[in-house]
Amino acid sequence: MTTATLEAVPALANGTSAARKPDARLVRRIEIHGVSAEIIAPRSLAPSLAIMLRAYPTAPSVSEPDIRITVTRDGANWRVAAPSFSYSENGGAGAAARRVEWCLISEAVRLWTGMIHVHAALVATADRSALLIGPSGRGKSTTSMALALAGLSLYTDDVALIDRETLRPLCVPRPVKLDYLARRLLADRGLAIPRGRILGECIDRTILPGLPPIDEPGPPIVAAIFFSKERARQAEARPLTSAEALMYLIRQSVSERIDKSGVSDGALALISAVRCYELVPGNLDSTIQAVLTLMDAPGKSAAVSHGLPLPDVVATNGTADGAHRLIARQT
Amino acid sequence: MATAQLERYPSLRSSVEFRVLDDLSSVAVNPESGEAHALTPVATAIFERCDGTMSIAEIVRDIVDIFECDGAQAEKDVIAFLDDLTVRGLIDW
C-alpha cells in the first residue's frame, strides 16, 4: 500500500519534496451570465478546485477574460490574486480553492451590472420563485436545501442574481455550504454526499438535488422572505411594509443601496413586485411549510395597513433597537 | 396640549430624500446624518403633510379622519412622532 502511494506521487518516489518540484499549471475557463473568467493554478490544486468549480459552465478560451485569477504556491503558502483582491492562504489547498471561488464570485458580482444582487437563497417551484434573505447563520442554506430535497429548484443558497429588466432569477452554481449539524439534519431527508465531494463545509453543487439550467432564467419571484435572528418552536411569519423590506434588502445587497439620492431603482422595482415577509424560523418542518405557504399566498403584499393604531407610528420609528436605522453607504 | 404648540408648522428639510412606496410606507434618507428611516403608512401620512403649510392641529385632524382614530391619542402620538423627526434632523419648524 505504501509503495503504491509513493509511485502515484513521482516527486516523493524520487526522494524529493513535492513542494520543490515545479508544479504544472492548470487552466480553468468559466463563463457565466456574460462574464468570463480564467483561473490559472498549480495542478496540485485540481482536486480541490474541482469540488468548488465543477458546476460552473466551462467557456472556450478567450484572449482577455473579464476576470483572471492566478494561484501561486510557495511552500505552505498559497497566493490567490484576482483583479480586485489578493490573498495569502496557509490553510492548504482546500483554503486556496475556496478563496479562488470566493474571488471569482466577488469579482463577477461587480461585473454583473445588469443584475440585482441579494445575499439570499432562491428556490423555485415550476411557476414561482422565492427569495430567502438574511445574514449568514439564519438557516437560509439548510432551509433551501431541505426544499431542494423536497423537489424545488435551488438557484442559489447565498448569491441571488435577478435580472434588472425582467426581475427573473438566474442560477449561481456555487458549492452549497452546510455545516455538520445541517448535514446531519438533512441526511434524514435524503441528503447523501459521496466521498471526495466536500471541502470543509462546501459541497460540490453537481451532486446535490435541485440544480436548474444555468442559462435559463427561473420563474417570476413572488415572495421575499426575510429570516429573523429570532427563533421559535414553530415558524412564524408576519408581513413587512415595503419600506421595512427595502431596508432589510439593502443591508443584504452589494448592488443596491440607499445614498444621498435615495433608494436604488432595482431595489424599489423588486420590492414593489413581490410580497414581503419576516419569518421567525422554527423547526425545519415548520420553516419549510411556512416558506411554501408564503410562496403560494395570492396577490401582492398583505402589508398594506392603513388602519394601524397610531402608537405603532412611534414604535416603528423608535430608536430602541435601531431596527429601522441604516447607515447609508456613501457613493 | 397648549394651543400654541398645535399651531406650529413642521416642514420637511429640503435635503431629505423622501420616497413613498406602493403600500404607502416610505423611506426617508437624511444625507446629513447618513441615515435612512423606514416609515409605516401612518407615519408616512404624517410625514408627507410636513410641508410648512399645515399646522400640527391640521395634521392631527387629517390623521383622525383618515385612520378613524381617537383625537386625543392621535394628537399625543403625532406630537411625539414630530419630536422624533426633529431629533433625527428630518424636519424643521
Short mmCIF file of C-alpha atoms in Angstrom, two decimals:
data_model
loop_
_atom_site.label_atom_id
_atom_site.label_comp_id
_atom_site.label_asym_id
_atom_site.label_seq_id
_atom_site.Cartn_x
_atom_site.Cartn_y
_atom_site.Cartn_z
CA MET A 1 0.00 0.00 0.00
CA THR A 2 2.76 2.41 0.91
CA THR A 3 4.71 1.60 -2.24
CA ALA A 4 1.70 2.20 -4.45
CA THR A 5 1.12 5.60 -2.85
CA LEU A 6 4.71 6.62 -3.49
CA GLU A 7 4.51 5.53 -7.10
CA ALA A 8 1.43 7.64 -7.56
CA VAL A 9 3.35 10.72 -6.45
CA PRO A 10 6.51 10.80 -8.56
CA ALA A 11 8.13 13.60 -6.64
CA LEU A 12 8.05 11.56 -3.45
CA ALA A 13 9.03 8.34 -5.20
CA ASN A 14 12.13 10.11 -6.48
CA GLY A 15 13.01 11.12 -2.97
CA THR A 16 12.42 14.82 -3.49
CA SER A 17 9.90 17.13 -1.95
CA ALA A 18 6.78 17.72 -3.98
CA ALA A 19 6.92 21.35 -2.92
CA ARG A 20 10.30 21.85 -4.54
CA LYS A 21 9.41 20.24 -7.82
CA PRO A 22 7.91 22.68 -10.35
CA ASP A 23 4.15 22.25 -10.27
CA ALA A 24 2.47 22.05 -13.66
CA ARG A 25 -0.21 24.66 -14.28
CA LEU A 26 -3.88 24.05 -14.86
CA VAL A 27 -6.16 26.48 -16.58
CA ARG A 28 -9.90 26.51 -15.93
CA ARG A 29 -12.10 28.78 -18.02
CA ILE A 30 -15.59 29.74 -16.99
CA GLU A 31 -18.32 31.85 -18.48
CA ILE A 32 -21.42 32.61 -16.51
CA HIS A 33 -24.16 35.13 -17.25
CA GLY A 34 -21.97 37.07 -19.65
CA VAL A 35 -18.85 37.21 -17.50
CA SER A 36 -15.76 35.20 -18.47
CA ALA A 37 -13.05 34.07 -16.09
CA GLU A 38 -9.77 32.27 -16.34
CA ILE A 39 -8.21 30.54 -13.38
CA ILE A 40 -4.55 29.57 -13.53
CA ALA A 41 -3.33 27.43 -10.68
CA PRO A 42 -0.82 24.75 -9.76
CA ARG A 43 -2.07 21.36 -10.90
CA SER A 44 -1.94 20.12 -7.33
CA LEU A 45 -4.96 22.35 -6.67
CA ALA A 46 -7.06 20.47 -9.21
CA PRO A 47 -8.98 18.12 -6.85
CA SER A 48 -9.99 20.93 -4.51
CA LEU A 49 -10.85 23.31 -7.35
CA ALA A 50 -12.98 20.63 -8.97
CA ILE A 51 -15.24 20.48 -5.90
CA MET A 52 -15.55 24.26 -5.83
CA LEU A 53 -15.99 24.91 -9.55
CA ARG A 54 -17.44 21.77 -11.13
CA ALA A 55 -20.93 23.21 -11.60
CA TYR A 56 -19.72 26.40 -13.28
CA PRO A 57 -20.10 26.34 -17.09
CA THR A 58 -16.85 25.85 -18.95
CA ALA A 59 -16.01 28.51 -21.52
CA PRO A 60 -13.87 28.43 -24.64
CA SER A 61 -10.54 30.17 -24.50
CA VAL A 62 -10.67 33.94 -24.79
CA SER A 63 -7.65 36.18 -25.09
CA GLU A 64 -8.81 38.62 -22.42
CA PRO A 65 -11.18 37.17 -19.85
CA ASP A 66 -13.13 39.61 -17.69
CA ILE A 67 -11.61 38.05 -14.60
CA ARG A 68 -8.23 36.38 -14.30
CA ILE A 69 -7.37 34.63 -11.07
CA THR A 70 -3.85 33.35 -10.58
CA VAL A 71 -2.78 30.99 -7.83
CA THR A 72 0.85 30.51 -6.95
CA ARG A 73 2.42 28.42 -4.25
CA ASP A 74 5.47 28.98 -2.12
CA GLY A 75 5.86 26.05 0.24
CA ALA A 76 2.82 26.02 2.53
CA ASN A 77 1.74 29.46 1.41
CA TRP A 78 -0.78 29.85 -1.41
CA ARG A 79 -1.27 33.21 -3.03
CA VAL A 80 -4.56 33.94 -4.78
CA ALA A 81 -4.50 37.05 -6.94
CA ALA A 82 -7.63 38.45 -8.61
CA PRO A 83 -8.24 41.87 -10.20
CA SER A 84 -9.64 43.43 -7.01
CA PHE A 85 -8.38 41.05 -4.35
CA SER A 86 -5.16 39.37 -3.33
CA TYR A 87 -4.92 36.88 -0.51
CA SER A 88 -2.33 34.62 1.09
CA GLU A 89 -3.71 31.35 2.34
CA ASN A 90 -1.75 28.95 4.53
CA GLY A 91 -4.58 26.55 5.22
CA GLY A 92 -3.61 24.17 2.45
CA ALA A 93 -5.04 23.54 -0.99
CA GLY A 94 -8.60 23.47 0.35
CA ALA A 95 -8.37 27.01 1.71
CA ALA A 96 -6.79 28.20 -1.53
CA ALA A 97 -9.51 26.61 -3.66
CA ARG A 98 -12.26 28.12 -1.51
CA ARG A 99 -10.60 31.52 -1.86
CA VAL A 100 -10.42 31.14 -5.64
CA GLU A 101 -14.15 30.52 -5.85
CA TRP A 102 -14.86 33.39 -3.45
CA CYS A 103 -12.74 35.74 -5.58
CA LEU A 104 -14.50 34.52 -8.72
CA ILE A 105 -17.97 35.26 -7.41
CA SER A 106 -16.97 38.53 -5.72
CA GLU A 107 -15.43 39.83 -8.95
CA ALA A 108 -18.36 38.62 -11.01
CA VAL A 109 -20.93 40.36 -8.78
CA ARG A 110 -19.13 43.65 -9.53
CA LEU A 111 -19.38 42.98 -13.25
CA TRP A 112 -22.99 41.81 -13.36
CA THR A 113 -24.26 45.35 -13.65
CA GLY A 114 -27.46 44.21 -15.30
CA MET A 115 -28.35 42.16 -12.26
CA ILE A 116 -29.69 42.87 -8.82
CA HIS A 117 -27.62 41.05 -6.22
CA VAL A 118 -29.04 39.92 -2.90
CA HIS A 119 -27.35 37.84 -0.22
CA ALA A 120 -30.12 35.28 -0.26
CA ALA A 121 -31.12 31.76 -1.16
CA LEU A 122 -33.50 31.46 -4.08
CA VAL A 123 -35.83 28.50 -4.50
CA ALA A 124 -38.44 27.83 -7.15
CA THR A 125 -41.38 25.63 -7.93
CA ALA A 126 -42.41 25.15 -11.56
CA ASP A 127 -44.05 28.57 -11.78
CA ARG A 128 -42.82 30.77 -8.94
CA SER A 129 -39.66 31.66 -7.05
CA ALA A 130 -38.95 32.97 -3.57
CA LEU A 131 -36.02 34.79 -2.05
CA LEU A 132 -34.91 33.68 1.41
CA ILE A 133 -32.95 36.67 2.65
CA GLY A 134 -30.77 37.19 5.69
CA PRO A 135 -27.25 37.33 7.07
CA SER A 136 -25.20 34.14 7.39
CA GLY A 137 -26.24 31.72 10.09
CA ARG A 138 -30.00 32.25 9.94
CA GLY A 139 -30.84 28.98 8.21
CA LYS A 140 -31.13 30.00 4.56
CA SER A 141 -28.93 27.20 3.26
CA THR A 142 -30.43 24.49 5.44
CA THR A 143 -33.98 25.53 4.59
CA SER A 144 -33.30 25.92 0.90
CA MET A 145 -31.51 22.57 0.68
CA ALA A 146 -34.39 20.90 2.51
CA LEU A 147 -36.72 22.44 -0.09
CA ALA A 148 -34.44 21.16 -2.87
CA LEU A 149 -34.62 17.69 -1.35
CA ALA A 150 -38.41 18.07 -1.42
CA GLY A 151 -38.32 18.76 -5.15
CA LEU A 152 -37.88 22.51 -5.56
CA SER A 153 -35.17 24.04 -7.72
CA LEU A 154 -32.34 25.73 -5.87
CA TYR A 155 -30.98 28.66 -7.87
CA THR A 156 -28.53 29.62 -5.17
CA ASP A 157 -28.08 29.28 -1.45
CA ASP A 158 -26.39 32.63 -0.90
CA VAL A 159 -25.79 34.76 -4.01
CA ALA A 160 -29.12 35.56 -5.60
CA LEU A 161 -28.94 37.18 -9.02
CA ILE A 162 -32.00 38.82 -10.50
CA ASP A 163 -32.22 40.31 -13.98
CA ARG A 164 -32.96 44.04 -13.64
CA GLU A 165 -35.15 44.10 -16.73
CA THR A 166 -37.27 41.03 -16.19
CA LEU A 167 -36.88 40.51 -12.42
CA ARG A 168 -36.36 36.82 -13.17
CA PRO A 169 -33.77 34.88 -11.16
CA LEU A 170 -30.62 33.31 -12.54
CA CYS A 171 -28.76 30.32 -11.19
CA VAL A 172 -25.42 30.80 -9.45
CA PRO A 173 -23.96 27.29 -9.06
CA ARG A 174 -21.71 27.88 -6.07
CA PRO A 175 -20.96 24.94 -3.81
CA VAL A 176 -23.57 24.75 -1.07
CA LYS A 177 -22.24 25.42 2.42
CA LEU A 178 -23.69 23.18 5.10
CA ASP A 179 -22.13 22.64 8.49
CA TYR A 180 -22.06 19.29 10.23
CA LEU A 181 -25.32 19.81 12.10
CA ALA A 182 -27.13 20.86 8.93
CA ARG A 183 -25.76 17.85 7.03
CA ARG A 184 -26.89 15.53 9.80
CA LEU A 185 -30.33 17.13 9.88
CA LEU A 186 -30.67 16.86 6.11
CA ALA A 187 -29.36 13.30 5.96
CA ASP A 188 -32.71 12.23 7.40
CA ARG A 189 -34.36 13.86 4.38
CA GLY A 190 -32.19 12.13 1.83
CA LEU A 191 -29.04 14.23 1.62
CA ALA A 192 -26.18 11.97 0.56
CA ILE A 193 -22.69 13.27 -0.08
CA PRO A 194 -20.31 10.91 -1.88
CA ARG A 195 -16.74 10.72 -0.63
CA GLY A 196 -14.48 13.36 -2.07
CA ARG A 197 -17.26 15.78 -2.94
CA ILE A 198 -16.99 18.03 0.11
CA LEU A 199 -14.34 20.55 1.04
CA GLY A 200 -14.73 21.86 4.57
CA GLU A 201 -18.40 22.82 4.59
CA CYS A 202 -18.58 23.32 0.81
CA ILE A 203 -20.36 20.59 -1.12
CA ASP A 204 -19.91 20.03 -4.85
CA ARG A 205 -23.06 21.56 -6.34
CA THR A 206 -23.35 18.94 -9.05
CA ILE A 207 -24.10 16.10 -6.63
CA LEU A 208 -26.90 17.98 -4.86
CA PRO A 209 -30.53 18.00 -5.98
CA GLY A 210 -32.40 20.92 -7.48
CA LEU A 211 -29.74 22.36 -9.80
CA PRO A 212 -31.67 24.18 -12.55
CA PRO A 213 -30.34 25.03 -16.03
CA ILE A 214 -27.77 27.75 -15.50
CA ASP A 215 -28.50 29.78 -18.63
CA GLU A 216 -32.29 29.82 -18.30
CA PRO A 217 -33.99 32.38 -16.07
CA GLY A 218 -36.21 30.94 -13.40
CA PRO A 219 -39.90 31.61 -12.83
CA PRO A 220 -41.05 35.01 -11.50
CA ILE A 221 -40.22 35.88 -7.91
CA VAL A 222 -43.39 36.16 -5.88
CA ALA A 223 -42.08 36.47 -2.33
CA ALA A 224 -39.14 37.92 -0.44
CA ILE A 225 -38.86 36.21 2.94
CA PHE A 226 -36.51 37.81 5.44
CA PHE A 227 -35.13 35.39 8.01
CA SER A 228 -35.27 36.83 11.52
CA LYS A 229 -32.46 36.39 14.02
CA GLU A 230 -35.07 35.19 16.48
CA ARG A 231 -36.08 31.56 16.81
CA ALA A 232 -39.40 29.96 17.66
CA ARG A 233 -40.55 26.41 18.17
CA GLN A 234 -42.87 26.74 15.19
CA ALA A 235 -42.03 29.11 12.34
CA GLU A 236 -43.97 32.37 12.40
CA ALA A 237 -44.35 34.89 9.60
CA ARG A 238 -45.55 38.47 9.50
CA PRO A 239 -45.98 40.77 6.52
CA LEU A 240 -43.47 43.58 6.11
CA THR A 241 -44.16 47.02 4.73
CA SER A 242 -42.30 47.81 1.54
CA ALA A 243 -40.15 50.30 3.42
CA GLU A 244 -39.11 47.73 6.01
CA ALA A 245 -38.38 45.22 3.28
CA LEU A 246 -36.28 47.77 1.41
CA MET A 247 -34.15 48.37 4.47
CA TYR A 248 -33.59 44.67 5.02
CA LEU A 249 -32.90 44.07 1.33
CA ILE A 250 -30.32 46.81 1.02
CA ARG A 251 -28.44 45.54 4.03
CA GLN A 252 -28.05 42.24 2.20
CA SER A 253 -27.13 43.55 -1.23
CA VAL A 254 -23.92 44.58 -2.93
CA SER A 255 -25.61 46.11 -5.95
CA GLU A 256 -28.48 48.01 -4.31
CA ARG A 257 -28.10 50.91 -1.97
CA ILE A 258 -29.52 53.95 -0.30
CA ASP A 259 -27.42 57.00 -0.82
CA LYS A 260 -27.85 60.74 -0.96
CA SER A 261 -30.09 60.50 -3.98
CA GLY A 262 -32.37 57.95 -2.36
CA VAL A 263 -33.11 54.29 -2.93
CA SER A 264 -31.77 52.47 -5.99
CA ASP A 265 -34.29 51.67 -8.70
CA GLY A 266 -33.56 47.94 -8.71
CA ALA A 267 -34.40 47.54 -5.04
CA LEU A 268 -37.58 49.55 -5.49
CA ALA A 269 -38.66 47.52 -8.51
CA LEU A 270 -38.02 44.22 -6.79
CA ILE A 271 -39.78 45.12 -3.56
CA SER A 272 -42.73 46.53 -5.48
CA ALA A 273 -43.11 43.31 -7.44
CA VAL A 274 -43.16 40.79 -4.60
CA ARG A 275 -44.86 40.07 -1.31
CA CYS A 276 -42.52 40.68 1.63
CA TYR A 277 -42.45 38.84 4.93
CA GLU A 278 -40.34 38.41 8.00
CA LEU A 279 -40.03 34.79 9.05
CA VAL A 280 -39.00 33.66 12.51
CA PRO A 281 -37.61 30.20 11.74
CA GLY A 282 -38.83 27.29 13.80
CA ASN A 283 -38.10 23.60 13.46
CA LEU A 284 -37.20 22.61 9.93
CA ASP A 285 -40.60 21.10 9.07
CA SER A 286 -42.49 24.19 10.12
CA THR A 287 -39.99 26.52 8.42
CA ILE A 288 -40.29 24.64 5.14
CA GLN A 289 -44.06 24.65 5.38
CA ALA A 290 -44.08 28.38 6.13
CA VAL A 291 -41.96 29.13 3.06
CA LEU A 292 -44.21 27.03 0.84
CA THR A 293 -47.31 28.68 2.24
CA LEU A 294 -45.90 32.18 1.71
CA MET A 295 -44.94 31.28 -1.85
CA ASP A 296 -48.50 30.16 -2.52
CA ALA A 297 -50.21 33.18 -0.97
CA PRO A 298 -52.23 35.15 -3.53
CA GLY A 299 -51.64 38.71 -4.64
CA LYS A 300 -49.17 41.36 -3.72
CA SER A 301 -48.02 42.09 -0.20
CA ALA A 302 -50.58 41.96 2.55
CA ALA A 303 -48.56 44.59 4.35
CA VAL A 304 -50.83 47.49 3.45
CA SER A 305 -52.13 48.54 6.81
CA HIS A 306 -53.73 51.94 6.81
CA GLY A 307 -55.60 51.01 9.91
CA LEU A 308 -52.57 50.59 12.14
CA PRO A 309 -53.16 52.05 15.57
CA LEU A 310 -51.23 55.26 15.94
CA PRO A 311 -48.88 54.10 18.71
CA ASP A 312 -47.24 51.94 16.05
CA VAL A 313 -46.05 55.08 14.35
CA VAL A 314 -43.76 55.89 17.19
CA ALA A 315 -42.85 52.30 17.95
CA THR A 316 -41.90 51.51 14.39
CA ASN A 317 -39.67 54.51 14.14
CA GLY A 318 -38.28 54.32 17.64
CA THR A 319 -34.61 54.30 18.42
CA ALA A 320 -34.72 51.50 20.99
CA ASP A 321 -33.22 48.75 18.86
CA GLY A 322 -32.27 50.65 15.74
CA ALA A 323 -34.17 48.09 13.72
CA HIS A 324 -35.10 50.58 11.07
CA ARG A 325 -31.98 52.65 11.10
CA LEU A 326 -29.46 52.25 8.36
CA ILE A 327 -26.14 53.89 7.88
CA ALA A 328 -26.27 54.67 4.20
CA ARG A 329 -23.29 53.67 2.15
CA GLN A 330 -21.74 56.72 0.61
CA THR A 331 -21.06 56.69 -3.09
CA MET B 1 -51.96 70.33 24.94
CA ALA B 2 -51.19 74.01 24.63
CA THR B 3 -52.88 75.61 21.63
CA ALA B 4 -49.65 77.43 20.76
CA GLN B 5 -47.87 74.14 20.25
CA LEU B 6 -50.61 72.86 17.96
CA GLU B 7 -50.25 75.95 15.79
CA ARG B 8 -46.64 75.22 14.89
CA TYR B 9 -45.84 74.34 11.26
CA PRO B 10 -43.43 71.45 10.63
CA SER B 11 -41.53 71.43 7.35
CA LEU B 12 -39.62 68.61 5.73
CA ARG B 13 -35.95 69.55 5.50
CA SER B 14 -35.11 70.23 1.84
CA SER B 15 -32.08 67.95 1.80
CA VAL B 16 -34.13 64.92 2.88
CA GLU B 17 -34.91 62.39 0.17
CA PHE B 18 -38.39 61.02 0.73
CA ARG B 19 -39.90 58.18 -1.27
CA VAL B 20 -43.41 56.81 -0.83
CA LEU B 21 -43.73 53.15 -1.83
CA ASP B 22 -46.55 51.14 -3.31
CA ASP B 23 -48.12 50.19 0.01
CA LEU B 24 -47.86 53.79 1.28
CA SER B 25 -44.99 53.01 3.59
CA SER B 26 -41.97 55.20 2.84
CA VAL B 27 -38.24 55.67 3.14
CA ALA B 28 -36.72 58.95 4.28
CA VAL B 29 -33.00 59.48 3.76
CA ASN B 30 -31.15 62.16 5.67
CA PRO B 31 -27.91 62.76 3.75
CA GLU B 32 -26.54 64.93 6.52
CA SER B 33 -26.56 62.12 9.07
CA GLY B 34 -26.17 59.31 6.55
CA GLU B 35 -29.24 57.62 7.98
CA ALA B 36 -32.30 56.18 6.31
CA HIS B 37 -35.61 55.55 8.03
CA ALA B 38 -38.46 53.21 7.20
CA LEU B 39 -41.86 54.78 7.89
CA THR B 40 -45.11 52.90 8.30
CA PRO B 41 -48.12 54.03 6.24
CA VAL B 42 -49.39 56.01 9.22
CA ALA B 43 -46.03 57.67 9.75
CA THR B 44 -45.92 58.41 6.03
CA ALA B 45 -49.28 60.15 6.19
CA ILE B 46 -47.95 62.45 8.91
CA PHE B 47 -44.56 62.97 7.29
CA GLU B 48 -45.89 63.94 3.88
CA ARG B 49 -48.02 66.64 5.50
CA CYS B 50 -44.94 68.34 6.86
CA ASP B 51 -44.76 70.84 4.00
CA GLY B 52 -44.71 74.02 6.04
CA THR B 53 -48.34 74.87 5.19
CA MET B 54 -50.13 72.64 7.71
CA SER B 55 -50.16 73.16 11.45
CA ILE B 56 -49.91 70.29 13.90
CA ALA B 57 -53.61 70.73 14.64
CA GLU B 58 -54.47 70.36 10.94
CA ILE B 59 -52.24 67.31 10.58
CA VAL B 60 -53.91 65.72 13.59
CA ARG B 61 -57.34 66.39 12.10
CA ASP B 62 -56.31 64.72 8.85
CA ILE B 63 -54.92 61.70 10.65
CA VAL B 64 -58.08 61.30 12.70
CA ASP B 65 -60.16 61.49 9.50
CA ILE B 66 -58.02 59.07 7.52
CA PHE B 67 -57.45 56.44 10.18
CA GLU B 68 -60.64 56.95 12.17
CA CYS B 69 -58.81 57.04 15.47
CA ASP B 70 -59.23 58.80 18.79
CA GLY B 71 -58.39 62.51 18.58
CA ALA B 72 -56.62 62.85 21.92
CA GLN B 73 -54.46 59.80 21.26
CA ALA B 74 -53.71 60.98 17.73
CA GLU B 75 -52.63 64.40 18.98
CA LYS B 76 -50.30 62.86 21.54
CA ASP B 77 -48.77 60.45 19.03
CA VAL B 78 -48.40 62.95 16.21
CA ILE B 79 -46.56 65.37 18.50
CA ALA B 80 -44.31 62.59 19.79
CA PHE B 81 -43.57 61.48 16.24
CA LEU B 82 -42.80 65.03 15.10
CA ASP B 83 -40.46 65.45 18.07
CA ASP B 84 -38.72 62.27 16.97
CA LEU B 85 -38.41 63.56 13.40
CA THR B 86 -36.93 66.79 14.72
CA VAL B 87 -34.30 64.94 16.75
CA ARG B 88 -33.42 62.92 13.64
CA GLY B 89 -32.94 66.08 11.62
CA LEU B 90 -35.70 65.32 9.16
CA ILE B 91 -37.94 68.32 9.77
CA ASP B 92 -37.57 71.98 10.69
CA TRP B 93 -40.07 74.38 12.24
#
